PDB file of C-alpha atoms in Angstrom:
ATOM      1  CA  UNK A 275      39.344  -1.029 -15.993  1.00 28.00           C
ATOM      2  CA  UNK A 276      36.829  -1.247 -13.178  1.00 36.00           C
ATOM      3  CA  UNK A 277      33.873   0.980 -12.573  1.00 43.00           C
ATOM      4  CA  UNK A 278      32.838   3.032  -9.578  1.00 46.00           C
ATOM      5  CA  UNK A 279      31.003   0.189  -7.825  1.00 50.00           C
ATOM      6  CA  UNK A 280      34.296  -1.641  -7.353  1.00 49.00           C
ATOM      7  CA  UNK A 281      36.489   1.456  -7.314  1.00 47.00           C
ATOM      8  CA  UNK A 282      40.160   0.906  -6.690  1.00 40.00           C
ATOM      9  CA  UNK A 283      41.295   1.088  -3.098  1.00 39.00           C
ATOM     10  CA  UNK A 284      44.381   3.148  -2.189  1.00 42.00           C
ATOM     11  CA  UNK A 285      46.475   0.004  -2.116  1.00 45.00           C
ATOM     12  CA  UNK A 286      45.777  -2.710  -4.635  1.00 48.00           C
ATOM     13  CA  UNK A 287      46.250  -5.513  -2.119  1.00 52.00           C
ATOM     14  CA  UNK A 288      43.123  -4.455  -0.176  1.00 56.00           C
ATOM     15  CA  UNK A 289      41.029  -4.326  -3.304  1.00 55.00           C
ATOM     16  CA  UNK A 290      39.751  -7.914  -3.057  1.00 63.00           C
ATOM     17  CA  UNK A 291      38.523  -7.464   0.516  1.00 73.00           C
ATOM     18  CA  UNK A 292      36.822  -4.173  -0.307  1.00 73.00           C
ATOM     19  CA  UNK A 293      35.102  -5.670  -3.358  1.00 74.00           C
ATOM     20  CA  UNK A 294      33.982  -8.680  -1.355  1.00 79.00           C
ATOM     21  CA  UNK A 295      32.575  -6.419   1.378  1.00 84.00           C
ATOM     22  CA  UNK A 296      30.614  -4.327  -1.128  1.00 83.00           C
ATOM     23  CA  UNK A 297      29.272  -7.439  -2.821  1.00 84.00           C
ATOM     24  CA  UNK A 298      28.184  -8.867   0.530  1.00 89.00           C
ATOM     25  CA  UNK A 299      26.467  -5.557   1.352  1.00 91.00           C
ATOM     26  CA  UNK A 300      24.630  -5.676  -1.967  1.00 90.00           C
ATOM     27  CA  UNK A 301      23.582  -9.301  -1.401  1.00 90.00           C
ATOM     28  CA  UNK A 302      22.263  -8.432   2.068  1.00 91.00           C
ATOM     29  CA  UNK A 303      20.389  -5.391   0.770  1.00 93.00           C
ATOM     30  CA  UNK A 304      18.833  -7.333  -2.106  1.00 91.00           C
ATOM     31  CA  UNK A 305      17.616  -9.947   0.378  1.00 89.00           C
ATOM     32  CA  UNK A 306      16.269  -7.254   2.728  1.00 92.00           C
ATOM     33  CA  UNK A 307      14.413  -5.675  -0.187  1.00 90.00           C
ATOM     34  CA  UNK A 308      12.822  -8.995  -1.173  1.00 87.00           C
ATOM     35  CA  UNK A 309      11.978  -9.680   2.499  1.00 87.00           C
ATOM     36  CA  UNK A 310      10.159  -6.351   2.759  1.00 90.00           C
ATOM     37  CA  UNK A 311       8.358  -6.997  -0.516  1.00 87.00           C
ATOM     38  CA  UNK A 312       7.303 -10.444   0.661  1.00 84.00           C
ATOM     39  CA  UNK A 313       6.052  -8.920   3.917  1.00 85.00           C
ATOM     40  CA  UNK A 314       3.936  -6.444   1.941  1.00 85.00           C
ATOM     41  CA  UNK A 315       2.390  -9.329  -0.012  1.00 81.00           C
ATOM     42  CA  UNK A 316       1.802 -11.336   3.161  1.00 81.00           C
ATOM     43  CA  UNK A 317       0.017  -8.393   4.787  1.00 80.00           C
ATOM     44  CA  UNK A 318      -2.194  -7.915   1.759  1.00 79.00           C
ATOM     45  CA  UNK A 319      -2.914 -11.489   0.717  1.00 76.00           C
ATOM     46  CA  UNK A 320      -3.006 -12.874   4.231  1.00 73.00           C
ATOM     47  CA  UNK A 321      -0.076 -15.230   4.548  1.00 67.00           C
ATOM     48  CA  UNK A 322       0.279 -18.648   3.041  1.00 66.00           C
ATOM     49  CA  UNK A 323       3.209 -20.602   1.760  1.00 66.00           C
ATOM     50  CA  UNK A 324       3.149 -19.250  -1.786  1.00 65.00           C
ATOM     51  CA  UNK A 325       4.985 -16.083  -0.773  1.00 62.00           C
ATOM     52  CA  UNK A 326       7.424 -17.572   1.691  1.00 64.00           C
ATOM     53  CA  UNK A 327       8.309 -20.432  -0.666  1.00 67.00           C
ATOM     54  CA  UNK A 328       8.881 -18.078  -3.564  1.00 67.00           C
ATOM     55  CA  UNK A 329      11.137 -15.944  -1.411  1.00 64.00           C
ATOM     56  CA  UNK A 330      13.289 -18.949  -0.524  1.00 68.00           C
ATOM     57  CA  UNK A 331      13.683 -19.739  -4.229  1.00 70.00           C
ATOM     58  CA  UNK A 332      15.212 -16.394  -5.148  1.00 71.00           C
ATOM     59  CA  UNK A 333      18.635 -17.488  -3.882  1.00 74.00           C
ATOM     60  CA  UNK A 334      19.825 -19.072  -7.134  1.00 74.00           C
ATOM     61  CA  UNK A 335      18.505 -16.150  -9.200  1.00 76.00           C
ATOM     62  CA  UNK A 336      20.237 -13.690  -6.891  1.00 79.00           C
ATOM     63  CA  UNK A 337      23.533 -15.582  -6.979  1.00 80.00           C
ATOM     64  CA  UNK A 338      23.417 -15.768 -10.785  1.00 79.00           C
ATOM     65  CA  UNK A 339      22.756 -12.034 -10.918  1.00 75.00           C
ATOM     66  CA  UNK A 340      25.679 -11.336  -8.558  1.00 80.00           C
ATOM     67  CA  UNK A 341      27.987 -13.572 -10.610  1.00 79.00           C
ATOM     68  CA  UNK A 342      26.962 -11.694 -13.776  1.00 77.00           C
ATOM     69  CA  UNK A 343      27.540  -8.423 -11.953  1.00 75.00           C
ATOM     70  CA  UNK A 344      31.061  -9.497 -10.975  1.00 74.00           C
ATOM     71  CA  UNK A 345      31.750 -10.403 -14.599  1.00 74.00           C
ATOM     72  CA  UNK A 346      30.442  -7.042 -15.749  1.00 73.00           C
ATOM     73  CA  UNK A 347      32.563  -5.068 -13.287  1.00 70.00           C
ATOM     74  CA  UNK A 348      35.764  -6.740 -14.469  1.00 70.00           C
ATOM     75  CA  UNK A 349      35.256  -5.670 -18.077  1.00 66.00           C
ATOM     76  CA  UNK A 350      35.426  -2.218 -19.637  1.00 63.00           C
ATOM     77  CA  UNK A 351      31.699  -2.462 -20.419  1.00 62.00           C
ATOM     78  CA  UNK A 352      30.891  -2.308 -16.694  1.00 57.00           C
ATOM     79  CA  UNK A 353      32.208   1.244 -16.521  1.00 61.00           C
ATOM     80  CA  UNK A 354      30.708   2.279 -19.832  1.00 65.00           C
ATOM     81  CA  UNK A 355      28.418   5.235 -19.711  1.00 68.00           C
ATOM     82  CA  UNK A 356      25.949   5.500 -22.543  1.00 70.00           C
ATOM     83  CA  UNK A 357      22.503   6.933 -22.964  1.00 79.00           C
ATOM     84  CA  UNK A 358      20.910   3.475 -22.719  1.00 82.00           C
ATOM     85  CA  UNK A 359      22.540   2.788 -19.348  1.00 84.00           C
ATOM     86  CA  UNK A 360      21.598   6.218 -18.087  1.00 88.00           C
ATOM     87  CA  UNK A 361      18.006   5.706 -19.231  1.00 92.00           C
ATOM     88  CA  UNK A 362      17.861   2.272 -17.566  1.00 90.00           C
ATOM     89  CA  UNK A 363      19.278   3.729 -14.343  1.00 91.00           C
ATOM     90  CA  UNK A 364      16.736   6.573 -14.280  1.00 93.00           C
ATOM     91  CA  UNK A 365      13.855   4.292 -15.292  1.00 93.00           C
ATOM     92  CA  UNK A 366      14.575   1.803 -12.505  1.00 92.00           C
ATOM     93  CA  UNK A 367      14.653   4.576  -9.911  1.00 94.00           C
ATOM     94  CA  UNK A 368      11.409   6.107 -11.168  1.00 94.00           C
ATOM     95  CA  UNK A 369       9.674   2.716 -11.217  1.00 92.00           C
ATOM     96  CA  UNK A 370      10.667   1.794  -7.673  1.00 93.00           C
ATOM     97  CA  UNK A 371       9.790   5.256  -6.391  1.00 94.00           C
ATOM     98  CA  UNK A 372       6.446   4.836  -8.154  1.00 92.00           C
ATOM     99  CA  UNK A 373       5.870   1.503  -6.366  1.00 90.00           C
ATOM    100  CA  UNK A 374       6.623   3.124  -3.027  1.00 93.00           C
ATOM    101  CA  UNK A 375       4.326   6.065  -3.714  1.00 92.00           C
ATOM    102  CA  UNK A 376       1.486   3.777  -4.884  1.00 89.00           C
ATOM    103  CA  UNK A 377       1.869   1.496  -1.863  1.00 88.00           C
ATOM    104  CA  UNK A 378       1.767   4.432   0.536  1.00 88.00           C
ATOM    105  CA  UNK A 379      -1.438   5.687  -1.123  1.00 86.00           C
ATOM    106  CA  UNK A 380      -2.970   2.203  -1.248  1.00 81.00           C
ATOM    107  CA  UNK A 381      -6.392   2.181   0.405  1.00 75.00           C
ATOM    108  CA  UNK A 382      -7.885  -1.254   0.084  1.00 72.00           C
ATOM    109  CA  UNK A 383     -10.389  -2.448   2.683  1.00 70.00           C
ATOM    110  CA  UNK A 384      -8.626  -5.816   2.632  1.00 69.00           C
ATOM    111  CA  UNK A 385      -5.851  -4.207   4.669  1.00 72.00           C
ATOM    112  CA  UNK A 386      -7.467  -4.076   8.043  1.00 68.00           C
ATOM    113  CA  UNK A 387      -6.421  -1.544  10.639  1.00 65.00           C
ATOM    114  CA  UNK A 388      -4.749  -4.327  12.628  1.00 62.00           C
ATOM    115  CA  UNK A 389      -2.358  -5.017   9.756  1.00 75.00           C
ATOM    116  CA  UNK A 390      -2.023  -1.414   8.533  1.00 80.00           C
ATOM    117  CA  UNK A 391       0.898  -0.763  10.894  1.00 84.00           C
ATOM    118  CA  UNK A 392       2.686  -3.890   9.625  1.00 85.00           C
ATOM    119  CA  UNK A 393       1.895  -2.831   6.054  1.00 86.00           C
ATOM    120  CA  UNK A 394       3.362   0.633   6.665  1.00 89.00           C
ATOM    121  CA  UNK A 395       6.418  -0.848   8.397  1.00 92.00           C
ATOM    122  CA  UNK A 396       7.060  -3.171   5.438  1.00 91.00           C
ATOM    123  CA  UNK A 397       6.791  -0.254   3.007  1.00 93.00           C
ATOM    124  CA  UNK A 398       9.178   1.799   5.152  1.00 96.00           C
ATOM    125  CA  UNK A 399      11.618  -1.119   5.211  1.00 96.00           C
ATOM    126  CA  UNK A 400      11.356  -1.492   1.432  1.00 94.00           C
ATOM    127  CA  UNK A 401      12.032   2.205   0.905  1.00 96.00           C
ATOM    128  CA  UNK A 402      14.920   2.333   3.392  1.00 97.00           C
ATOM    129  CA  UNK A 403      16.565  -0.662   1.757  1.00 95.00           C
ATOM    130  CA  UNK A 404      16.062   0.814  -1.706  1.00 95.00           C
ATOM    131  CA  UNK A 405      17.725   4.060  -0.566  1.00 96.00           C
ATOM    132  CA  UNK A 406      20.635   2.043   0.867  1.00 95.00           C
ATOM    133  CA  UNK A 407      21.091   0.302  -2.490  1.00 93.00           C
ATOM    134  CA  UNK A 408      21.100   3.707  -4.200  1.00 93.00           C
ATOM    135  CA  UNK A 409      23.814   4.949  -1.829  1.00 92.00           C
ATOM    136  CA  UNK A 410      25.891   1.814  -2.421  1.00 88.00           C
ATOM    137  CA  UNK A 411      25.435   2.091  -6.183  1.00 87.00           C
ATOM    138  CA  UNK A 412      26.361   5.746  -6.386  1.00 85.00           C
ATOM    139  CA  UNK A 413      25.376   8.294  -8.978  1.00 86.00           C
ATOM    140  CA  UNK A 414      27.471   7.081 -11.884  1.00 84.00           C
ATOM    141  CA  UNK A 415      25.004   5.968 -14.542  1.00 87.00           C
ATOM    142  CA  UNK A 416      27.095   3.179 -16.003  1.00 83.00           C
ATOM    143  CA  UNK A 417      26.314  -0.376 -17.061  1.00 83.00           C
ATOM    144  CA  UNK A 418      26.977  -1.816 -13.600  1.00 85.00           C
ATOM    145  CA  UNK A 419      24.801   0.706 -11.775  1.00 86.00           C
ATOM    146  CA  UNK A 420      21.992   0.192 -14.290  1.00 86.00           C
ATOM    147  CA  UNK A 421      22.286  -3.582 -13.779  1.00 86.00           C
ATOM    148  CA  UNK A 422      22.171  -3.263  -9.990  1.00 88.00           C
ATOM    149  CA  UNK A 423      19.058  -1.101 -10.146  1.00 89.00           C
ATOM    150  CA  UNK A 424      17.518  -3.246 -12.864  1.00 87.00           C
ATOM    151  CA  UNK A 425      17.443  -6.154 -10.427  1.00 86.00           C
ATOM    152  CA  UNK A 426      15.738  -3.936  -7.846  1.00 86.00           C
ATOM    153  CA  UNK A 427      13.137  -3.025 -10.461  1.00 83.00           C
ATOM    154  CA  UNK A 428      12.096  -6.676 -10.942  1.00 80.00           C
ATOM    155  CA  UNK A 429       9.764  -7.098  -7.976  1.00 75.00           C
ATOM    156  CA  UNK A 430       8.289 -10.406  -6.913  1.00 70.00           C
ATOM    157  CA  UNK A 431       4.810  -9.174  -5.994  1.00 69.00           C
ATOM    158  CA  UNK A 432       4.453  -5.411  -6.138  1.00 73.00           C
ATOM    159  CA  UNK A 433       3.408  -5.052  -9.766  1.00 73.00           C
ATOM    160  CA  UNK A 434       0.834  -7.824  -9.437  1.00 74.00           C
ATOM    161  CA  UNK A 435      -0.601  -6.405  -6.238  1.00 74.00           C
ATOM    162  CA  UNK A 436      -0.834  -2.868  -7.618  1.00 75.00           C
ATOM    163  CA  UNK A 437      -2.269  -3.981 -10.982  1.00 77.00           C
ATOM    164  CA  UNK A 438      -4.982  -6.011  -9.255  1.00 71.00           C
ATOM    165  CA  UNK A 439      -6.153  -2.968  -7.374  1.00 66.00           C
ATOM    166  CA  UNK A 440      -6.213  -0.177  -9.906  1.00 65.00           C
TER     167      UNK A 440
END
């Protein structure tokens, strides 16, 4: 039994290609999201290798997450819908939307007008990518969807940046 993320294709023989395509889309979107988040941090903190080096180290974490996700989608649990999964799904969306809203309202003098346009572009990229992940995930609030969004809700820098400036 597979869930809606890896929904069965009309003919079973195309299923593997479709699943692989969706997984590749998710991988690309996750990386785009982390790129946008890293760009936000770079615009605020002013560059440096800390952010770019951390970004390059997310590969193994991402691949482990994707491998776990594949395992989850091939078990009945991946399609399970329970209150906990629904709550996790909704919580992740509200948290990320909260990050976006807080970043848009962010008025720190450290962000000079020369970098404000880059800051705004990075936030727009982050939001666009997040919305693309939501579309790919769908509206089924199952274990797999909650897991996909849970990864999105584990930012590299956003919580730290926003907590520093409250």
